[in-house]
mmCIF file of C-alpha atoms in Angstrom:
data_model
loop_
_atom_site.group_PDB
_atom_site.id
_atom_site.type_symbol
_atom_site.label_atom_id
_atom_site.label_comp_id
_atom_site.label_asym_id
_atom_site.label_seq_id
_atom_site.Cartn_x
_atom_site.Cartn_y
_atom_site.Cartn_z
ATOM 1 C CA UNK A 30 126.963 127.498 100.401
ATOM 2 C CA UNK A 31 130.311 126.072 101.410
ATOM 3 C CA UNK A 32 132.993 128.685 101.041
ATOM 4 C CA UNK A 33 135.814 126.842 102.742
ATOM 5 C CA UNK A 34 137.456 123.451 102.495
ATOM 6 C CA UNK A 35 136.053 120.639 104.581
ATOM 7 C CA UNK A 36 137.603 117.357 105.659
ATOM 8 C CA UNK A 37 136.743 114.284 103.596
ATOM 9 C CA UNK A 38 134.968 112.731 106.581
ATOM 10 C CA UNK A 39 132.949 115.888 107.347
ATOM 11 C CA UNK A 40 129.217 115.173 107.328
ATOM 12 C CA UNK A 41 127.337 117.516 105.042
ATOM 13 C CA UNK A 42 123.652 118.041 104.413
ATOM 14 C CA UNK A 43 122.703 118.213 100.758
ATOM 15 C CA UNK A 44 119.582 118.493 98.649
ATOM 16 C CA UNK A 45 118.904 115.296 96.740
ATOM 17 C CA UNK A 46 117.018 115.775 93.470
ATOM 18 C CA UNK A 47 115.238 112.656 92.233
ATOM 19 C CA UNK A 48 114.142 112.938 88.619
ATOM 20 C CA UNK A 49 111.135 110.946 87.389
ATOM 21 C CA UNK A 50 112.526 110.120 83.950
ATOM 22 C CA UNK A 51 115.001 108.712 83.621
ATOM 23 C CA UNK A 52 114.988 107.585 87.259
ATOM 24 C CA UNK A 53 118.206 109.375 88.219
ATOM 25 C CA UNK A 54 119.292 111.565 91.086
ATOM 26 C CA UNK A 55 121.857 114.208 91.932
ATOM 27 C CA UNK A 56 123.145 115.909 95.068
ATOM 28 C CA UNK A 57 123.262 119.711 95.086
ATOM 29 C CA UNK A 58 123.551 122.668 97.456
ATOM 30 C CA UNK A 59 125.830 121.230 100.179
ATOM 31 C CA UNK A 60 125.469 122.839 103.603
ATOM 32 C CA UNK A 61 127.005 122.352 107.040
ATOM 33 C CA UNK A 62 123.718 122.256 108.957
ATOM 34 C CA UNK A 63 120.410 120.576 108.317
ATOM 35 C CA UNK A 64 118.522 123.856 108.790
ATOM 36 C CA UNK A 65 120.578 125.529 106.052
ATOM 37 C CA UNK A 66 119.974 122.548 103.754
ATOM 38 C CA UNK A 67 116.220 122.714 104.368
ATOM 39 C CA UNK A 68 116.263 126.400 103.368
ATOM 40 C CA UNK A 69 118.298 125.476 100.272
ATOM 41 C CA UNK A 70 115.735 122.784 99.402
ATOM 42 C CA UNK A 71 112.930 125.339 99.699
ATOM 43 C CA UNK A 72 114.784 127.662 97.321
ATOM 44 C CA UNK A 73 115.365 124.766 94.916
ATOM 45 C CA UNK A 74 111.652 123.926 95.067
ATOM 46 C CA UNK A 75 110.734 127.510 94.182
ATOM 47 C CA UNK A 76 113.163 127.406 91.243
ATOM 48 C CA UNK A 77 111.738 124.194 89.736
ATOM 49 C CA UNK A 78 108.084 124.842 90.611
ATOM 50 C CA UNK A 79 107.025 126.722 87.437
ATOM 51 C CA UNK A 80 108.645 124.197 85.092
ATOM 52 C CA UNK A 81 107.003 121.239 83.370
ATOM 53 C CA UNK A 82 109.368 118.708 84.953
ATOM 54 C CA UNK A 83 109.912 118.849 88.707
ATOM 55 C CA UNK A 84 112.308 116.740 90.752
ATOM 56 C CA UNK A 85 111.349 115.227 94.098
ATOM 57 C CA UNK A 86 113.514 116.950 96.715
ATOM 58 C CA UNK A 87 114.849 115.694 100.024
ATOM 59 C CA UNK A 88 117.642 116.606 102.437
ATOM 60 C CA UNK A 89 120.174 113.857 103.142
ATOM 61 C CA UNK A 90 123.467 113.448 104.977
ATOM 62 C CA UNK A 91 126.575 112.558 102.993
ATOM 63 C CA UNK A 92 130.298 112.761 103.670
ATOM 64 C CA UNK A 93 132.289 115.394 101.817
ATOM 65 C CA UNK A 94 134.323 112.612 100.180
ATOM 66 C CA UNK A 95 131.228 110.756 98.956
ATOM 67 C CA UNK A 96 129.805 114.005 97.625
ATOM 68 C CA UNK A 97 133.027 114.696 95.732
ATOM 69 C CA UNK A 98 133.036 111.185 94.257
ATOM 70 C CA UNK A 99 129.354 111.377 93.368
ATOM 71 C CA UNK A 100 129.896 114.695 91.611
ATOM 72 C CA UNK A 101 131.788 112.878 88.868
ATOM 73 C CA UNK A 102 128.851 110.572 88.142
ATOM 74 C CA UNK A 103 126.263 111.594 85.600
ATOM 75 C CA UNK A 104 122.734 110.225 85.643
ATOM 76 C CA UNK A 105 123.334 108.174 88.788
ATOM 77 C CA UNK A 106 120.878 105.351 89.406
ATOM 78 C CA UNK A 107 122.820 103.608 92.185
ATOM 79 C CA UNK A 108 120.455 102.298 94.866
ATOM 80 C CA UNK A 109 123.106 102.661 97.593
ATOM 81 C CA UNK A 110 123.284 106.458 97.473
ATOM 82 C CA UNK A 111 121.972 108.225 100.604
ATOM 83 C CA UNK A 112 118.199 108.704 100.727
#
């Protein structure tokens, strides 16, 4: 978990949750390294695993600024978001 401020152009690794219905996505669990983000994705998988609705998870790169902007969007369906 990020506990300090990062520059807007800092590249972060985040877990992308893609929901089947409606076809939306969100970015969660920002980390500074890909390895930390992979561990965060594994923890996220374990959290959602017992539920009836499970998101598809992936680790993507995104700038801190884009993550901040995206955080204000709800139910994002934009095709240009990092995959």
